[in-house]
């Protein structure tokens, strides 16, 4: 995706028609580059079309709809101190968001296509829904910056017993607060809460990835949570940065820059030379980009095929349940289509 000659923003909201990608000259310029080391940074906005709410959208976001959990403030549900005292609200919410209930979106499969074509260096995701895994991103291509539900562990420092997805799923859907079988301590999925550190894998890989990257593709994130948001400033100064999002984000903030967290995206100034914003739904942006690259039919067929496989697996699982067959006790189960990957260490799971 070639470096644009001028600042780029997709037109006004009423002109957002992803069926006419030729009307996106900046997106077209981006598609002309011979990028071989693409890094994707993604947030909750890539999963909303799967039925999973994002965190901060007014009225529809997760934080705006937590009244039933009787929280002191919305973010408390993801604070480690609050969780240790009152784990029930989180596990009630977890039943609604648990991996395996949703299918990957076209945006997820666009990243899968990048991987299959040997163009994806890494996907850095803020999401905890595991849909990148379900879409078939290989573990070595995935950094789950805010952790994962796939593994869990006892919070007792003297214990730390680890558990798999199936173990946690059985307890969550039985409306039980998961307790360690070894010491009866509280067990928590390896997702990152406020007050916890990001996984070591995040810090290890970004050192090399953000020197090699020749295109940064940012999708469905508000870029409000640090240190994830600051990654956009780590790429080489000649690396194009393409934002596919409902609104512009990641623009320069003098105060954050002084603190070392400046994102520095520049879409509109006279000095803008490499940043492009395509404004609209992430799936529509990916479809427009795929059409410009000549991949549209391939992308749509990949999504149809993978969704059909997920549906078939779900039907087979339902039939097994009706027959009364069960997996061995304590067996681990990953989301459909998933293969193990980066483990989350315990900061904020939101985009």
Coordinates of C-alpha atoms in Angstrom, one line a residue:
X1 CA 0.0 0.0 0.0
X2 CA 1.9 3.0 -1.3
X3 CA 2.7 6.1 0.5
X4 CA 0.0 8.7 -0.5
X5 CA 1.0 12.0 -2.0
X6 CA -1.5 14.0 0.1
X7 CA -3.4 13.6 3.3
X8 CA -6.2 11.2 3.0
X9 CA -9.6 10.9 4.5
X10 CA -12.6 9.2 3.1
X11 CA -15.3 11.7 2.3
X12 CA -18.3 12.7 4.4
X13 CA -20.5 10.2 6.2
X14 CA -23.1 10.3 3.5
X15 CA -20.5 9.3 0.9
X16 CA -19.4 6.1 2.7
X17 CA -20.2 3.6 0.0
X18 CA -17.9 0.6 0.2
X19 CA -19.4 -0.8 -3.0
X20 CA -17.6 1.9 -5.0
X21 CA -14.0 1.6 -3.9
X22 CA -12.8 3.4 -6.9
X23 CA -14.1 6.6 -5.2
X24 CA -11.3 6.1 -2.6
X25 CA -8.2 7.5 -4.3
X26 CA -6.2 7.4 -1.0
X27 CA -7.2 3.8 -0.3
X28 CA -6.3 2.9 -3.9
X29 CA -2.9 4.5 -3.5
X30 CA -2.4 2.4 -0.3
X31 CA -3.2 -0.7 -2.2
X32 CA -0.5 -0.1 -4.8
X33 CA 2.4 -0.7 -2.5
X34 CA 4.4 -3.9 -2.5
X35 CA 4.3 -4.4 1.3
X36 CA 5.5 -7.7 2.6
X37 CA 5.6 -7.0 6.4
X38 CA 2.1 -5.8 7.3
X39 CA 1.3 -5.2 11.0
X40 CA -2.4 -5.0 11.9
X41 CA -3.5 -3.3 15.1
X42 CA -7.2 -4.1 15.9
X43 CA -9.8 -3.3 18.5
X44 CA -13.4 -4.1 19.3
X45 CA -14.7 -2.3 16.2
X46 CA -13.7 -5.3 14.0
X47 CA -16.1 -7.6 16.0
X48 CA -19.2 -5.5 16.3
X49 CA -20.7 -7.0 13.1
X50 CA -20.4 -10.4 14.8
X51 CA -22.8 -9.1 17.5
X52 CA -20.2 -8.2 20.1
X53 CA -20.5 -4.7 21.4
X54 CA -17.5 -2.4 21.5
X55 CA -16.7 -0.6 24.7
X56 CA -17.1 3.1 24.2
X57 CA -19.8 3.8 21.6
X58 CA -22.4 6.1 23.1
X59 CA -25.6 4.2 23.8
X60 CA -24.6 0.8 22.3
X61 CA -21.1 0.3 23.8
X62 CA -20.5 -2.2 26.6
X63 CA -19.7 0.5 29.2
X64 CA -23.1 2.2 28.4
X65 CA -25.1 -0.9 29.1
X66 CA -23.8 -2.3 32.4
X67 CA -26.6 -1.0 34.7
X68 CA -27.9 -4.4 35.6
X69 CA -24.5 -5.3 37.2
X70 CA -24.8 -2.6 39.9
X71 CA -21.3 -1.4 39.5
X72 CA -19.9 1.7 41.2
X73 CA -18.7 2.8 37.6
X74 CA -18.6 0.9 34.3
X75 CA -14.9 0.3 34.2
X76 CA -15.0 -1.5 37.6
X77 CA -16.0 -4.7 35.9
X78 CA -12.5 -4.9 34.5
X79 CA -10.6 -3.7 37.5
X80 CA -8.5 -6.3 39.2
X81 CA -9.1 -4.9 42.7
X82 CA -12.9 -4.9 42.3
X83 CA -12.8 -8.3 40.7
X84 CA -11.0 -9.9 43.6
X85 CA -13.7 -8.7 46.0
X86 CA -16.7 -9.0 43.6
X87 CA -16.1 -11.5 40.8
X88 CA -19.8 -12.2 40.1
X89 CA -20.5 -9.2 37.7
X90 CA -17.5 -10.1 35.5
X91 CA -18.5 -13.8 35.2
X92 CA -22.1 -12.8 34.5
X93 CA -20.8 -10.6 31.6
X94 CA -18.4 -13.4 30.5
X95 CA -21.4 -15.7 29.8
X96 CA -22.6 -13.1 27.2
X97 CA -19.2 -12.6 25.6
X98 CA -17.7 -16.1 25.9
X99 CA -15.6 -17.4 22.9
X100 CA -17.5 -19.9 20.8
X101 CA -20.8 -17.9 20.6
X102 CA -19.8 -15.7 17.7
X103 CA -18.3 -16.0 14.2
X104 CA -15.4 -14.0 12.8
X105 CA -16.2 -11.1 10.6
X106 CA -15.1 -10.2 7.1
X107 CA -12.4 -8.0 8.7
X108 CA -11.0 -11.1 10.6
X109 CA -10.9 -13.0 7.3
X110 CA -9.1 -10.2 5.5
X111 CA -6.3 -10.6 8.0
X112 CA -6.4 -14.3 7.5
X113 CA -6.0 -13.7 3.7
X114 CA -3.0 -11.4 4.4
X115 CA -1.5 -14.3 6.4
X116 CA -2.2 -16.9 3.7
X117 CA -0.6 -14.7 1.1
X118 CA 2.5 -14.3 3.3
X119 CA 2.0 -10.6 3.9
X120 CA 1.1 -10.5 7.6
X121 CA 4.0 -10.0 9.9
X122 CA 1.8 -9.8 13.0
X123 CA -1.7 -9.0 14.3
X124 CA -1.7 -7.1 17.6
X125 CA -5.2 -7.4 19.0
X126 CA -6.9 -5.7 22.0
X127 CA -9.8 -8.1 21.8
X128 CA -10.5 -10.9 24.1
X129 CA -13.2 -12.6 22.0
X130 CA -10.6 -15.1 20.4
X131 CA -12.1 -14.5 16.9
X132 CA -8.7 -14.0 15.4
X133 CA -7.9 -17.6 16.5
X134 CA -11.3 -18.8 15.1
X135 CA -10.6 -17.1 11.8
X136 CA -7.4 -19.1 11.5
X137 CA -4.6 -16.7 12.4
X138 CA -1.7 -18.8 13.4
X139 CA -0.4 -18.5 17.0
X140 CA 3.0 -17.1 15.8
X141 CA 1.2 -14.3 13.9
X142 CA -0.9 -13.2 16.8
X143 CA -0.3 -11.1 19.8
X144 CA -3.2 -10.9 22.2
X145 CA -2.2 -7.7 23.9
X146 CA -5.0 -7.8 26.4
X147 CA -5.0 -11.5 27.0
X148 CA -7.3 -14.4 26.2
X149 CA -10.1 -16.5 27.7
X150 CA -8.4 -19.6 26.3
X151 CA -6.3 -20.1 29.5
X152 CA -6.9 -19.3 33.1
X153 CA -5.0 -19.5 36.4
X154 CA -5.5 -19.4 40.1
X155 CA -4.8 -15.9 41.5
X156 CA -3.2 -17.2 44.7
X157 CA 0.5 -16.4 44.4
X158 CA 1.3 -19.6 46.4
X159 CA -0.6 -21.7 43.8
X160 CA -1.0 -20.4 40.3
X161 CA -2.7 -23.6 39.0
X162 CA -3.5 -23.3 35.3
X163 CA -6.8 -24.3 33.7
X164 CA -8.1 -24.6 30.1
X165 CA -11.0 -23.2 28.2
X166 CA -13.4 -26.1 28.8
X167 CA -12.8 -26.1 32.5
X168 CA -13.6 -22.4 32.7
X169 CA -16.6 -22.7 30.4
X170 CA -18.2 -25.4 32.5
X171 CA -18.1 -23.2 35.6
X172 CA -19.2 -20.0 33.9
X173 CA -22.2 -21.5 32.3
X174 CA -23.1 -23.2 35.5
X175 CA -23.3 -19.8 37.1
X176 CA -20.4 -20.7 39.4
X177 CA -17.6 -18.4 40.5
X178 CA -14.6 -20.5 39.3
X179 CA -12.5 -21.7 42.3
X180 CA -9.2 -23.5 42.2
X181 CA -9.5 -27.3 42.7
X182 CA -6.1 -27.3 44.4
X183 CA -6.5 -24.4 46.9
X184 CA -10.0 -23.0 46.5
X185 CA -8.5 -19.6 45.4
X186 CA -10.3 -17.5 42.8
X187 CA -9.5 -18.5 39.2
X188 CA -9.4 -15.8 36.5
X189 CA -9.1 -16.0 32.7
X190 CA -5.8 -14.7 31.4
X191 CA -7.3 -11.5 30.1
X192 CA -5.7 -8.2 31.1
X193 CA -7.6 -6.1 33.7
X194 CA -7.0 -2.5 34.7
X195 CA -4.1 -2.7 37.2
X196 CA -2.3 -5.7 35.5
X197 CA 0.6 -5.9 33.2
X198 CA 0.4 -6.8 29.5
X199 CA 1.9 -10.2 28.4
X200 CA 5.6 -10.3 28.0
X201 CA 5.1 -11.5 24.4
X202 CA 3.7 -8.1 23.6
X203 CA 6.8 -6.2 24.7
X204 CA 9.2 -8.8 23.2
X205 CA 7.8 -8.9 19.7
X206 CA 7.1 -5.2 19.2
X207 CA 10.8 -4.4 19.5
X208 CA 11.5 -6.2 16.2
X209 CA 8.1 -6.0 14.5
X210 CA 7.9 -2.3 14.5
X211 CA 11.3 -1.9 12.9
X212 CA 10.4 -4.3 10.0
X213 CA 6.8 -3.1 9.3
X214 CA 6.3 -1.6 5.9
X215 CA 2.5 -1.0 6.3
X216 CA 0.6 -0.4 9.5
X217 CA -3.1 -1.3 9.2
X218 CA -5.2 0.0 12.1
X219 CA -8.8 -1.1 12.4
X220 CA -11.7 -0.7 14.8
X221 CA -9.9 0.9 17.7
X222 CA -10.2 4.2 19.5
X223 CA -6.5 4.2 20.3
X224 CA -7.3 5.5 23.8
X225 CA -5.6 2.8 25.9
X226 CA -1.9 2.8 26.6
X227 CA 0.5 1.3 25.9
X228 CA -1.3 -0.3 22.9
X229 CA -2.1 3.1 21.4
X230 CA 1.5 4.3 21.4
X231 CA 2.5 1.5 19.0
X232 CA 1.5 3.6 16.0
X233 CA 4.4 6.0 16.7
X234 CA 6.9 3.2 16.7
X235 CA 6.9 2.5 13.0
X236 CA 9.7 3.9 10.7
X237 CA 9.0 7.5 9.6
X238 CA 8.5 6.3 6.0
X239 CA 5.9 3.6 6.8
X240 CA 2.4 4.3 5.6
X241 CA -0.4 4.0 8.2
X242 CA -3.9 3.2 7.1
X243 CA -6.8 3.7 9.6
X244 CA -10.1 1.9 8.9
X245 CA -12.5 3.1 11.5
X246 CA -15.8 4.9 12.1
X247 CA -14.0 8.1 13.1
X248 CA -10.5 9.5 13.0
X249 CA -8.4 8.6 16.0
X250 CA -4.8 8.5 17.1
X251 CA -4.1 12.1 16.1
X252 CA -1.3 14.0 17.8
X253 CA -1.9 15.0 21.4
X254 CA 0.8 17.4 22.7
X255 CA 0.4 16.3 26.3
X256 CA 0.6 12.6 25.6
X257 CA 3.6 13.2 23.4
X258 CA 5.4 14.9 26.3
X259 CA 4.6 11.7 28.4
X260 CA 6.1 9.5 25.7
X261 CA 2.7 8.2 24.5
X262 CA 2.2 10.4 21.4
X263 CA 0.4 8.6 18.5
X264 CA 1.2 11.3 16.0
X265 CA -1.3 10.4 13.3
X266 CA -1.7 13.3 10.9
X267 CA -4.5 13.1 8.3
X268 CA -5.2 16.7 7.6
X269 CA -2.4 19.1 8.1
X270 CA -0.2 20.6 5.4
X271 CA 2.6 18.4 6.7
X272 CA 0.6 15.1 6.4
X273 CA 2.3 12.7 4.0
X274 CA 1.7 9.1 5.0
X275 CA -1.5 8.7 7.1
X276 CA -4.8 7.7 5.4
X277 CA -8.2 7.4 7.2
X278 CA -11.0 5.4 5.6
X279 CA -14.1 6.3 7.7
X280 CA -16.9 3.7 8.0
X281 CA -17.6 0.1 9.1
X282 CA -14.5 -2.1 9.3
X283 CA -16.0 -4.8 7.2
X284 CA -16.9 -2.3 4.5
X285 CA -13.4 -0.8 4.5
X286 CA -11.8 -4.3 4.2
X287 CA -14.1 -5.2 1.4
X288 CA -13.3 -2.0 -0.5
X289 CA -9.6 -2.7 0.0
X290 CA -9.9 -6.3 -1.1
X291 CA -11.7 -5.2 -4.3
X292 CA -8.9 -2.8 -5.1
X293 CA -6.4 -5.6 -4.6
X294 CA -8.4 -8.0 -6.7
X295 CA -9.2 -10.2 -3.7
X296 CA -12.9 -9.5 -3.2
X297 CA -14.2 -12.8 -4.5
X298 CA -11.5 -14.8 -2.7
X299 CA -12.2 -13.0 0.6
X300 CA -16.0 -13.6 0.3
X301 CA -15.5 -17.2 -0.5
X302 CA -13.1 -17.7 2.4
X303 CA -15.7 -16.3 4.8
X304 CA -18.5 -18.4 3.3
X305 CA -16.4 -21.6 3.6
X306 CA -15.2 -20.9 7.1
X307 CA -18.6 -20.0 8.4
X308 CA -20.1 -23.2 6.9
X309 CA -17.4 -25.2 8.6
X310 CA -18.2 -23.5 12.0
X311 CA -21.9 -24.2 11.5
X312 CA -21.2 -27.8 10.7
X313 CA -19.0 -28.3 13.7
X314 CA -21.7 -26.7 15.9
X315 CA -24.3 -29.0 14.5
X316 CA -22.0 -32.0 15.2
X317 CA -21.4 -30.8 18.7
X318 CA -25.2 -30.5 19.4
X319 CA -25.8 -34.0 18.0
X320 CA -23.0 -35.3 20.3
X321 CA -24.7 -33.6 23.3
X322 CA -28.0 -35.2 22.4
X323 CA -26.4 -38.6 22.3
X324 CA -24.9 -38.0 25.7
X325 CA -21.3 -38.2 24.6
X326 CA -18.9 -36.2 26.6
X327 CA -15.2 -35.3 26.5
X328 CA -13.0 -36.6 29.2
X329 CA -13.2 -34.5 32.4
X330 CA -10.9 -31.6 32.5
X331 CA -10.3 -31.7 28.8
X332 CA -9.3 -28.4 27.2
X333 CA -11.4 -27.0 24.3
X334 CA -10.6 -24.0 22.1
X335 CA -12.9 -21.9 20.1
X336 CA -14.0 -23.5 16.8
X337 CA -11.1 -23.3 14.3
X338 CA -8.7 -22.2 17.0
X339 CA -5.2 -23.5 17.6
X340 CA -3.4 -22.5 20.8
X341 CA -1.5 -19.2 20.8
X342 CA -0.2 -16.3 22.8
X343 CA -1.1 -16.5 26.4
X344 CA -2.4 -13.3 28.0
X345 CA -0.7 -12.0 31.0
X346 CA -2.6 -10.2 33.0
X347 CA -4.3 -3.6 31.7
X348 CA -7.4 -2.7 30.0
X349 CA -9.2 -5.2 27.8
X350 CA -11.0 -2.5 25.9
X351 CA -10.0 -0.9 22.6

